[in-house]
């Protein structure tokens, strides 16, 4: 009786990408200004305009963010919607979508965020705040 032992081995590889740490800071929050307190109205705010069935003439401003890193890199910025029973908010970057690629340099990167605000039903009058997420990833 002959015993045969077969030994097989495989070499695996590990890939990784070293990146510099980055910091994202909100410089200014989005300010839609005065919005009509009625059901089913909306207001769209961009760096160029503010329009919609719920927009009332008042001061407004897009949000501003700053990204810093010690090196140059390509990054993708993505903003995520905030949806509730009362209000929907769809943030928009300069290209009018929720994601955009940018070139990050050692001097930093500034970008703005506007969006679409939809009021689903009349709410308590006064100031309201919505939280949304901004994500910055290396490409």
Coordinates of C-alpha atoms in Angstrom, one line a residue:
X1 CA 0.0 0.0 0.0
X2 CA 1.4 3.3 -1.1
X3 CA 0.4 6.5 0.8
X4 CA 0.4 9.6 -1.4
X5 CA 0.3 13.0 0.2
X6 CA -0.3 16.1 -2.0
X7 CA 0.5 19.5 -0.6
X8 CA -0.9 22.5 -2.4
X9 CA -0.3 26.1 -1.5
X10 CA -1.5 29.4 -2.9
X11 CA 0.0 32.8 -2.5
X12 CA -2.5 35.6 -1.8
X13 CA -2.2 39.3 -2.3
X14 CA -3.3 42.2 -0.2
X15 CA -4.0 45.6 -1.8
X16 CA -4.3 48.9 0.0
X17 CA -4.3 52.6 -0.6
X18 CA -2.5 54.9 1.8
X19 CA -4.2 58.3 2.1
X20 CA -3.7 61.5 4.1
X21 CA -6.2 62.2 6.8
X22 CA -8.8 64.9 5.9
X23 CA -11.0 67.2 7.9
X24 CA -14.4 68.4 6.8
X25 CA -15.8 71.6 8.4
X26 CA -19.2 73.3 7.9
X27 CA -18.5 77.0 7.4
X28 CA -22.2 78.0 7.0
X29 CA -25.4 76.1 7.3
X30 CA -28.1 76.2 4.6
X31 CA -30.6 79.0 5.2
X32 CA -33.8 78.7 3.1
X33 CA -35.2 81.9 4.6
X34 CA -39.0 82.3 5.0
X35 CA -41.1 79.4 3.6
X36 CA -44.9 79.5 3.3
X37 CA -46.5 77.3 6.0
X38 CA -48.9 75.3 3.9
X39 CA -49.1 71.6 2.8
X40 CA -47.5 70.6 -0.4
X41 CA -45.2 73.6 -1.1
X42 CA -41.6 73.5 -2.0
X43 CA -38.5 75.7 -2.3
X44 CA -35.4 75.1 -4.3
X45 CA -32.2 76.9 -3.3
X46 CA -29.0 76.9 -5.4
X47 CA -26.1 79.3 -5.6
X48 CA -27.8 81.0 -8.5
X49 CA -31.5 81.1 -7.5
X50 CA -34.3 80.4 -4.9
X51 CA -37.6 79.4 -6.4
X52 CA -40.7 77.4 -5.7
X53 CA -44.3 77.5 -4.5
X54 CA -43.3 77.9 -0.9
X55 CA -40.5 80.5 -1.2
X56 CA -41.3 83.9 0.3
X57 CA -39.0 86.8 -0.5
X58 CA -36.4 86.8 2.3
X59 CA -32.6 86.4 2.8
X60 CA -31.2 82.9 2.1
X61 CA -27.9 81.3 1.6
X62 CA -26.5 77.9 0.4
X63 CA -24.4 75.9 2.9
X64 CA -20.6 76.1 2.7
X65 CA -18.1 73.4 3.6
X66 CA -14.3 73.2 3.6
X67 CA -12.2 70.1 3.2
X68 CA -8.5 70.1 4.2
X69 CA -5.8 67.4 3.7
X70 CA -2.0 67.5 3.5
X71 CA -1.9 66.1 0.0
X72 CA -3.5 66.3 -3.4
X73 CA -6.2 63.7 -4.2
X74 CA -9.4 63.1 -6.1
X75 CA -12.4 62.9 -3.8
X76 CA -16.1 62.2 -4.2
X77 CA -18.6 64.2 -2.2
X78 CA -22.0 62.8 -1.6
X79 CA -25.0 64.4 0.3
X80 CA -27.9 62.3 1.7
X81 CA -31.5 63.3 1.9
X82 CA -33.5 63.8 5.1
X83 CA -37.1 62.5 4.8
X84 CA -39.8 62.7 7.5
X85 CA -43.5 62.6 7.8
X86 CA -43.6 66.5 7.7
X87 CA -40.7 67.7 5.5
X88 CA -38.4 66.2 2.8
X89 CA -35.0 67.7 2.2
X90 CA -33.0 66.7 -0.9
X91 CA -29.5 68.3 -0.7
X92 CA -27.8 69.3 -4.0
X93 CA -24.2 70.0 -4.9
X94 CA -23.2 72.5 -7.6
X95 CA -23.9 70.0 -10.4
X96 CA -27.6 69.7 -9.1
X97 CA -27.1 66.1 -8.0
X98 CA -26.3 64.5 -4.7
X99 CA -22.8 63.4 -5.7
X100 CA -19.8 65.1 -7.4
X101 CA -16.1 64.4 -7.9
X102 CA -13.6 67.1 -6.9
X103 CA -9.9 67.7 -6.9
X104 CA -8.6 68.2 -3.4
X105 CA -5.4 70.1 -3.1
X106 CA -3.1 70.8 -0.2
X107 CA -4.7 74.3 0.1
X108 CA -8.1 72.7 0.6
X109 CA -11.4 72.5 -1.2
X110 CA -14.5 74.6 -0.6
X111 CA -17.9 73.4 -1.8
X112 CA -21.5 74.6 -1.4
X113 CA -24.7 72.7 -0.8
X114 CA -28.2 73.8 -1.6
X115 CA -31.3 71.7 -2.1
X116 CA -35.0 71.1 -2.5
X117 CA -37.2 71.5 0.6
X118 CA -40.7 70.1 0.4
X119 CA -43.2 70.9 3.2
X120 CA -45.8 68.1 3.3
X121 CA -48.2 69.6 5.9
X122 CA -48.6 72.9 7.8
X123 CA -46.4 72.8 10.9
X124 CA -45.9 75.0 14.0
X125 CA -44.8 78.5 12.9
X126 CA -41.2 79.5 13.7
X127 CA -37.7 78.2 13.1
X128 CA -37.1 74.6 12.1
X129 CA -33.9 72.7 11.6
X130 CA -33.1 69.6 9.5
X131 CA -30.0 67.4 9.8
X132 CA -28.5 65.8 6.7
X133 CA -25.3 63.9 6.0
X134 CA -22.2 65.0 3.9
X135 CA -19.8 62.3 3.0
X136 CA -16.3 62.8 1.5
X137 CA -14.4 59.8 0.2
X138 CA -11.1 59.3 -1.6
X139 CA -11.5 57.9 -5.1

